[in-house]
Amino acid sequence: MDNEFLDFNYHGKPDLLHVRLQEIIDQSQDYELIITTYSRCSNVVVGLLSKRVPLLLLKTHDCISLLLGSNERQLSLLKENPGTYYFSRGWLDYGRTPYAEYLEYVDRYGQKKATDLIKMLYGNYNKAVLIVTLGTKDIDKYREKVCQIADLFGWDVGEEEGDLRLLAIL
């Protein structure tokens, strides 16, 4: 079994991610099975085809459903608090967090305009939740990052235990 991890910057460019995934699928026709853990987020998997090898796509709405174990759990949590922004270890290590985005805007536009932009983009959220998955080391480092983001926005902070059973069945 081989794994391929793609650059996190593809997350903000779904058209490019779709093209890259199709390239990888096309180059992987010597395997018995191709599994992609990309979900329906931005419809990036719609239209992916494998000429010879079966292609397995997970039926989750996005990576949050995957990390929480099911679409149903994500929807249940969303009903409890629709203003929740979820963070994972990978997102905090490699992604562009709202805090990092804010700092970029400060450098580019100054503090006042950056604050206005951030409020416009993230003003509907009121809670930052860390999804803690099995094997997360240095958990306090991730908690600190989430608290830093929550403090900037005045959000509440919470945690949810991750459930990787959808990956375990693979």
Backbone as JSON, one array per atom type, in Angstrom:
{
  "sequence": "MDNEFLDFNYHGKPDLLHVRLQEIIDQSQDYELIITTYSRCSNVVVGLLSKRVPLLLLKTHDCISLLLGSNERQLSLLKENPGTYYFSRGWLDYGRTPYAEYLEYVDRYGQKKATDLIKMLYGNYNKAVLIVTLGTKDIDKYREKVCQIADLFGWDVGEEEGDLRLLAIL",
  "N": [[0.85, -1.17, 0.0], [0.55, 2.19, -0.81], [0.76, 5.64, 0.1], [-0.3, 8.91, -0.64], [0.2, 12.22, 0.07], [-1.18, 15.36, -0.4], [-0.29, 18.76, -1.18], [-1.33, 21.17, 1.14], [-2.31, 23.58, 0.23], [-3.94, 23.1, -1.91], [-6.48, 22.89, -0.92], [-7.8, 25.34, -0.96], [-8.12, 25.64, -3.64], [-10.08, 24.13, -5.39], [-10.53, 23.35, -8.1], [-7.96, 22.94, -9.14], [-7.14, 20.94, -7.39], [-8.88, 18.86, -8.09], [-7.96, 18.3, -10.7], [-5.34, 17.48, -10.07], [-5.86, 15.21, -8.48], [-7.06, 13.56, -10.43], [-4.86, 13.18, -12.13], [-3.19, 11.69, -10.42], [-4.75, 9.4, -10.07], [-4.81, 8.48, -12.72], [-2.12, 7.8, -12.98], [-1.95, 5.65, -11.34], [-2.75, 3.14, -12.16], [-1.78, 0.58, -11.88], [-2.4, -0.58, -9.52], [-4.47, -2.5, -7.19], [-6.64, -1.35, -6.05], [-7.86, 1.95, -5.65], [-8.0, 4.43, -3.28], [-9.49, 7.33, -2.18], [-9.37, 9.84, 0.23], [-10.51, 12.24, 0.09], [-13.44, 14.08, 0.3], [-16.81, 15.14, -0.29], [-16.4, 17.83, -0.18], [-16.4, 20.92, -1.67], [-17.08, 19.63, -3.99], [-14.98, 18.23, -5.13], [-14.4, 15.6, -5.85], [-16.22, 14.89, -7.74], [-16.79, 13.5, -10.83], [-14.32, 12.26, -11.05], [-12.46, 9.64, -12.49], [-11.49, 6.24, -12.97], [-9.74, 4.27, -15.13], [-9.2, 1.49, -15.16], [-8.83, 0.42, -12.61], [-10.65, -0.21, -9.63], [-12.21, 2.5, -7.92], [-12.42, 3.92, -4.82], [-14.47, 6.0, -3.02], [-15.09, 7.91, -0.18], [-18.17, 8.33, 1.56], [-18.67, 10.99, 2.78], [-19.44, 14.28, 3.95], [-17.41, 16.19, 4.2], [-14.0, 16.75, 5.33], [-14.35, 17.08, 8.04], [-16.56, 15.48, 8.78], [-15.35, 13.04, 8.21], [-13.28, 12.97, 10.14], [-14.79, 13.02, 12.45], [-16.19, 10.68, 12.34], [-18.65, 10.23, 11.09], [-21.22, 11.48, 8.86], [-23.61, 11.91, 10.16], [-22.93, 12.4, 12.84], [-21.52, 14.8, 12.59], [-23.58, 16.46, 11.63], [-25.34, 16.38, 13.81], [-23.8, 17.66, 15.79], [-23.58, 20.1, 14.54], [-26.21, 20.98, 14.63], [-26.44, 21.41, 17.38], [-24.7, 23.57, 17.76], [-24.51, 25.77, 15.39], [-22.58, 27.64, 14.78], [-19.95, 26.73, 14.87], [-16.49, 26.37, 14.35], [-14.31, 24.05, 13.15], [-11.26, 22.45, 14.05], [-8.42, 20.54, 13.18], [-5.57, 18.48, 13.88], [-3.97, 18.31, 11.56], [-4.95, 20.5, 10.08], [-4.22, 22.62, 11.74], [-1.45, 22.35, 11.72], [-0.72, 22.51, 8.99], [-2.52, 23.97, 7.52], [-4.24, 27.02, 6.57], [-5.01, 28.92, 8.99], [-7.67, 30.85, 10.56], [-6.42, 32.74, 12.19], [-3.81, 32.94, 11.13], [-4.53, 33.89, 8.65], [-5.6, 36.36, 9.38], [-3.23, 37.64, 10.29], [-1.83, 37.78, 7.87], [-3.48, 39.57, 6.49], [-3.19, 41.85, 8.09], [-0.51, 42.5, 7.58], [-0.76, 43.07, 4.87], [-2.89, 44.97, 4.59], [-3.12, 46.54, 6.86], [-4.06, 46.99, 10.35], [-6.77, 47.8, 10.98], [-8.34, 47.43, 8.6], [-7.79, 44.73, 8.22], [-8.99, 43.62, 10.49], [-11.67, 44.23, 9.96], [-12.07, 42.72, 7.6], [-11.66, 40.09, 8.54], [-13.71, 39.88, 10.42], [-15.87, 39.99, 8.69], [-15.49, 37.63, 7.22], [-15.46, 35.6, 9.18], [-17.37, 36.17, 11.05], [-19.78, 34.89, 11.64], [-19.23, 32.72, 13.17], [-18.93, 31.27, 16.46], [-17.62, 29.6, 18.1], [-14.71, 27.65, 18.67], [-13.57, 24.5, 17.94], [-11.55, 21.82, 18.76], [-10.76, 18.88, 17.16], [-9.86, 15.97, 18.51], [-7.82, 13.48, 17.64], [-6.95, 9.98, 17.68], [-3.72, 9.26, 18.76], [-2.7, 11.82, 18.72], [-0.07, 13.79, 19.45], [1.53, 15.99, 21.79], [-0.72, 17.48, 22.63], [-1.37, 19.76, 24.07], [-0.12, 21.8, 22.69], [-1.74, 22.05, 20.42], [-4.16, 22.71, 21.59], [-3.46, 25.19, 22.61], [-3.05, 26.65, 20.24], [-5.68, 26.65, 19.2], [-6.98, 28.06, 21.21], [-5.71, 30.54, 20.94], [-6.68, 31.4, 18.46], [-9.43, 31.45, 19.04], [-9.44, 33.41, 21.04], [-8.76, 35.7, 19.58], [-11.09, 36.1, 18.1], [-13.05, 36.12, 20.01], [-14.4, 33.79, 20.58], [-15.98, 30.87, 22.03], [-14.42, 27.91, 23.36], [-13.9, 24.49, 22.6], [-13.73, 20.85, 22.65], [-13.78, 17.89, 20.72], [-13.91, 14.41, 20.63], [-12.18, 12.62, 18.24], [-13.13, 10.26, 15.69], [-12.0, 7.74, 13.99], [-13.01, 5.6, 12.57], [-14.0, 5.32, 9.98], [-11.75, 5.44, 8.43], [-10.41, 3.26, 9.42], [-11.73, 1.04, 8.42], [-10.8, 0.84, 5.94]],
  "CA": [[0.0, 0.0, 0.0], [1.23, 3.48, -0.86], [-0.05, 6.81, 0.43], [0.19, 10.17, -1.2], [-0.38, 13.39, 0.71], [-1.09, 16.51, -1.3], [-0.05, 20.07, -0.58], [-2.53, 21.7, 1.77], [-2.81, 24.74, -0.52], [-4.98, 22.67, -2.84], [-7.78, 23.02, -0.27], [-8.41, 26.59, -1.42], [-8.17, 25.64, -5.1], [-10.69, 22.84, -5.71], [-10.36, 22.97, -9.51], [-6.62, 22.38, -9.28], [-7.12, 19.69, -6.65], [-9.56, 17.86, -8.94], [-7.02, 17.94, -11.78], [-4.22, 16.73, -9.48], [-6.36, 13.89, -8.11], [-7.23, 12.77, -11.64], [-3.51, 12.8, -12.56], [-2.71, 10.61, -9.55], [-5.54, 8.22, -10.42], [-4.32, 8.01, -14.02], [-0.78, 7.24, -12.78], [-2.05, 4.57, -10.35], [-3.53, 2.06, -12.77], [-1.17, -0.72, -11.61], [-2.83, -1.02, -8.18], [-5.71, -3.27, -7.16], [-7.71, -0.47, -5.58], [-7.46, 3.33, -5.36], [-8.87, 5.01, -2.27], [-9.23, 8.74, -1.9], [-10.06, 10.29, 1.46], [-11.19, 13.51, -0.17], [-14.88, 13.86, 0.35], [-17.62, 15.98, -1.18], [-16.07, 19.23, 0.02], [-16.2, 21.64, -2.93], [-17.35, 18.7, -5.1], [-13.71, 17.96, -5.77], [-14.33, 14.23, -6.36], [-17.22, 14.7, -8.78], [-16.24, 13.31, -12.16], [-13.08, 11.49, -11.08], [-12.63, 8.34, -13.14], [-10.36, 5.34, -13.06], [-9.99, 3.47, -16.33], [-9.08, 0.05, -14.98], [-8.77, 0.03, -11.2], [-11.77, 0.33, -8.84], [-11.95, 3.74, -7.19], [-13.26, 4.0, -3.63], [-14.66, 7.36, -2.5], [-15.85, 7.89, 1.06], [-19.42, 9.09, 1.5], [-18.75, 12.0, 3.84], [-19.63, 15.63, 3.42], [-16.11, 16.84, 4.14], [-13.02, 16.14, 6.23], [-14.86, 17.12, 9.42], [-17.33, 14.23, 8.92], [-14.39, 11.94, 8.23], [-12.58, 12.98, 11.42], [-15.76, 12.77, 13.53], [-16.68, 9.32, 12.19], [-19.84, 10.09, 10.25], [-21.99, 12.68, 8.53], [-24.66, 12.08, 11.17], [-22.35, 13.04, 14.03], [-21.24, 16.19, 12.26], [-24.85, 17.18, 11.57], [-25.84, 16.49, 15.18], [-23.02, 18.72, 16.44], [-23.93, 21.35, 13.87], [-27.51, 21.41, 15.19], [-26.18, 21.93, 18.73], [-24.09, 24.89, 17.63], [-24.19, 25.98, 13.98], [-21.49, 28.59, 14.64], [-18.69, 26.1, 15.27], [-15.4, 26.22, 13.39], [-13.57, 22.87, 13.6], [-9.82, 22.39, 13.78], [-7.75, 19.25, 13.36], [-4.11, 18.56, 13.98], [-3.45, 18.63, 10.23], [-5.33, 21.87, 9.71], [-3.41, 23.54, 12.54], [-0.05, 22.24, 11.32], [-0.44, 22.78, 7.59], [-3.55, 24.79, 6.89], [-4.26, 28.47, 6.75], [-6.0, 29.16, 10.03], [-8.18, 32.23, 10.59], [-5.42, 33.62, 12.83], [-2.76, 33.17, 10.13], [-5.15, 34.73, 7.63], [-5.65, 37.7, 9.97], [-1.87, 38.21, 10.27], [-1.53, 38.13, 6.48], [-4.24, 40.78, 6.17], [-2.56, 42.97, 8.8], [0.68, 42.86, 6.79], [-1.16, 43.57, 3.56], [-3.85, 46.08, 4.59], [-3.16, 47.27, 8.12], [-4.86, 46.31, 11.36], [-8.2, 48.1, 10.93], [-8.96, 46.74, 7.47], [-7.67, 43.3, 8.49], [-10.03, 43.28, 11.46], [-12.95, 44.28, 9.25], [-12.13, 41.56, 6.69], [-11.78, 38.88, 9.34], [-15.07, 39.85, 10.97], [-16.77, 39.68, 7.58], [-15.31, 36.23, 6.84], [-15.65, 34.65, 10.27], [-18.27, 36.77, 12.02], [-20.91, 34.02, 11.99], [-18.77, 31.66, 14.07], [-18.86, 31.67, 17.86], [-16.95, 28.56, 18.88], [-13.61, 26.92, 18.05], [-13.53, 23.15, 18.49], [-10.44, 20.97, 18.35], [-11.06, 17.46, 17.04], [-8.69, 15.25, 19.03], [-7.79, 12.13, 17.06], [-6.06, 9.01, 18.28], [-2.31, 9.43, 18.43], [-2.29, 13.22, 18.71], [0.97, 14.09, 20.43], [1.64, 17.41, 22.12], [-2.09, 18.0, 22.56], [-1.41, 21.12, 24.63], [0.28, 22.71, 21.61], [-2.92, 22.27, 19.58], [-5.12, 23.45, 22.42], [-2.99, 26.58, 22.66], [-3.33, 27.26, 18.94], [-7.12, 26.88, 19.1], [-7.29, 29.16, 22.14], [-5.21, 31.78, 20.34], [-7.65, 31.78, 17.43], [-10.68, 31.79, 19.72], [-9.25, 34.7, 21.73], [-8.81, 36.77, 18.58], [-12.47, 36.3, 17.65], [-13.99, 36.13, 21.12], [-15.16, 32.56, 20.49], [-15.85, 29.83, 23.04], [-13.5, 26.85, 22.96], [-14.32, 23.15, 22.97], [-13.04, 19.71, 22.05], [-14.56, 16.7, 20.38], [-13.07, 13.25, 20.38], [-12.27, 12.16, 16.87], [-13.52, 8.87, 15.47], [-11.39, 7.42, 12.69], [-13.47, 4.28, 12.12], [-14.16, 5.29, 8.52], [-10.43, 5.14, 7.88], [-10.01, 1.94, 9.9], [-12.32, -0.02, 7.59], [-10.07, 0.79, 4.68]],
  "C": [[0.9, 1.24, 0.0], [0.25, 4.57, -0.5], [0.55, 8.02, -0.26], [-0.56, 11.31, -0.52], [-0.14, 14.59, -0.18], [-0.88, 17.8, -0.52], [-1.37, 20.65, -0.07], [-3.11, 22.88, 1.0], [-3.86, 24.37, -1.55], [-6.38, 22.87, -2.24], [-8.52, 24.26, -0.75], [-8.55, 26.68, -2.92], [-8.76, 24.33, -5.59], [-10.54, 22.42, -7.17], [-8.99, 22.34, -9.75], [-6.49, 21.06, -8.54], [-7.77, 18.57, -7.46], [-8.61, 17.37, -10.04], [-5.89, 17.09, -11.23], [-4.67, 15.32, -9.07], [-6.53, 13.0, -9.34], [-5.88, 12.32, -12.19], [-2.99, 11.63, -11.74], [-3.46, 9.32, -9.86], [-5.04, 7.63, -11.73], [-2.96, 7.32, -13.9], [-0.79, 6.0, -11.87], [-2.81, 3.37, -10.89], [-2.9, 0.68, -12.6], [-1.57, -1.28, -10.24], [-4.1, -1.85, -8.3], [-6.9, -2.41, -6.78], [-7.11, 0.91, -5.31], [-8.49, 3.9, -4.39], [-8.49, 6.48, -2.12], [-10.02, 9.14, -0.66], [-10.61, 11.7, 1.28], [-12.68, 13.21, -0.26], [-15.57, 14.81, -0.61], [-17.33, 17.46, -1.03], [-15.71, 19.87, -1.33], [-16.43, 20.77, -4.16], [-16.09, 18.26, -5.84], [-13.63, 16.55, -6.37], [-15.32, 13.95, -7.49], [-16.53, 14.6, -10.15], [-14.9, 12.6, -12.2], [-13.35, 10.11, -11.63], [-11.34, 7.55, -13.1], [-10.65, 4.36, -14.19], [-10.05, 1.97, -16.06], [-9.26, -0.39, -13.53], [-10.0, 0.59, -10.47], [-11.33, 1.53, -8.0], [-12.94, 3.83, -6.04], [-13.27, 5.44, -3.11], [-15.51, 7.27, -1.24], [-17.08, 8.78, 0.95], [-19.54, 10.01, 2.72], [-18.88, 13.36, 3.19], [-18.29, 16.34, 3.22], [-15.18, 16.18, 5.14], [-13.49, 16.15, 7.67], [-15.68, 15.85, 9.69], [-16.39, 13.04, 9.02], [-13.7, 11.84, 9.58], [-13.51, 12.7, 12.61], [-16.39, 11.38, 13.44], [-17.92, 9.14, 11.36], [-20.45, 11.46, 9.93], [-23.01, 12.98, 9.63], [-24.12, 12.78, 12.42], [-22.06, 14.51, 13.75], [-22.53, 17.0, 12.24], [-25.46, 17.38, 12.95], [-25.11, 17.61, 15.93], [-23.34, 20.08, 15.84], [-25.27, 21.89, 14.38], [-27.34, 22.0, 16.58], [-25.62, 23.34, 18.68], [-23.65, 25.11, 16.18], [-23.02, 26.94, 13.75], [-20.14, 28.04, 15.03], [-17.73, 25.99, 14.09], [-14.51, 25.1, 13.93], [-12.11, 22.95, 13.16], [-9.33, 20.98, 14.02], [-6.26, 19.5, 13.47], [-3.51, 18.95, 12.62], [-3.74, 20.05, 9.8], [-4.45, 22.87, 10.45], [-1.94, 23.51, 12.15], [0.21, 22.75, 9.91], [-1.41, 23.73, 6.92], [-3.36, 26.27, 7.14], [-5.38, 28.77, 7.73], [-6.53, 30.58, 9.94], [-7.18, 33.21, 11.22], [-4.29, 33.94, 11.84], [-3.29, 34.08, 9.02], [-5.21, 36.19, 8.11], [-4.28, 38.37, 9.91], [-1.44, 38.6, 8.86], [-2.22, 39.43, 6.08], [-3.66, 42.01, 6.87], [-1.35, 43.45, 8.03], [0.3, 43.55, 5.48], [-1.96, 44.87, 3.63], [-3.83, 46.95, 5.84], [-4.18, 46.64, 9.06], [-6.37, 46.57, 11.24], [-8.9, 47.35, 9.81], [-8.9, 45.22, 7.66], [-8.75, 42.84, 9.45], [-11.4, 43.26, 10.8], [-13.13, 43.07, 8.33], [-12.37, 40.27, 7.46], [-13.17, 38.76, 9.94], [-16.09, 39.5, 9.89], [-16.69, 38.19, 7.23], [-15.73, 35.25, 7.94], [-16.64, 35.13, 11.34], [-19.45, 35.9, 12.43], [-20.52, 32.87, 12.91], [-18.73, 32.19, 15.5], [-18.14, 30.65, 18.73], [-15.86, 27.9, 18.04], [-13.51, 25.57, 18.72], [-12.35, 22.39, 17.88], [-10.93, 19.53, 18.3], [-9.79, 16.71, 17.42], [-8.75, 13.82, 18.52], [-6.75, 11.28, 17.75], [-4.62, 9.27, 17.83], [-1.84, 10.88, 18.37], [-1.28, 13.44, 19.83], [1.0, 15.59, 20.66], [0.28, 18.1, 22.05], [-2.18, 19.43, 23.08], [-1.01, 22.16, 23.59], [-0.92, 23.05, 20.73], [-4.01, 23.02, 20.33], [-4.75, 24.93, 22.47], [-3.28, 27.31, 21.35], [-4.82, 27.59, 18.78], [-7.53, 28.03, 20.02], [-6.84, 30.51, 21.6], [-6.19, 32.3, 19.28], [-8.95, 32.23, 18.08], [-10.58, 33.14, 20.43], [-9.34, 35.87, 20.76], [-10.25, 37.12, 18.21], [-13.48, 36.42, 18.78], [-14.9, 34.91, 21.12], [-15.0, 31.72, 21.76], [-14.92, 28.76, 22.47], [-14.06, 25.51, 23.42], [-13.46, 22.1, 22.3], [-14.06, 18.63, 21.74], [-13.57, 15.57, 20.13], [-13.29, 12.8, 18.95], [-12.64, 10.68, 16.82], [-13.05, 8.49, 14.07], [-11.84, 6.08, 12.14], [-13.66, 4.21, 10.61], [-12.83, 5.01, 7.83], [-9.99, 3.74, 8.26], [-10.56, 0.82, 9.02], [-11.62, -0.14, 6.25], [-8.92, -0.18, 4.8]]
}
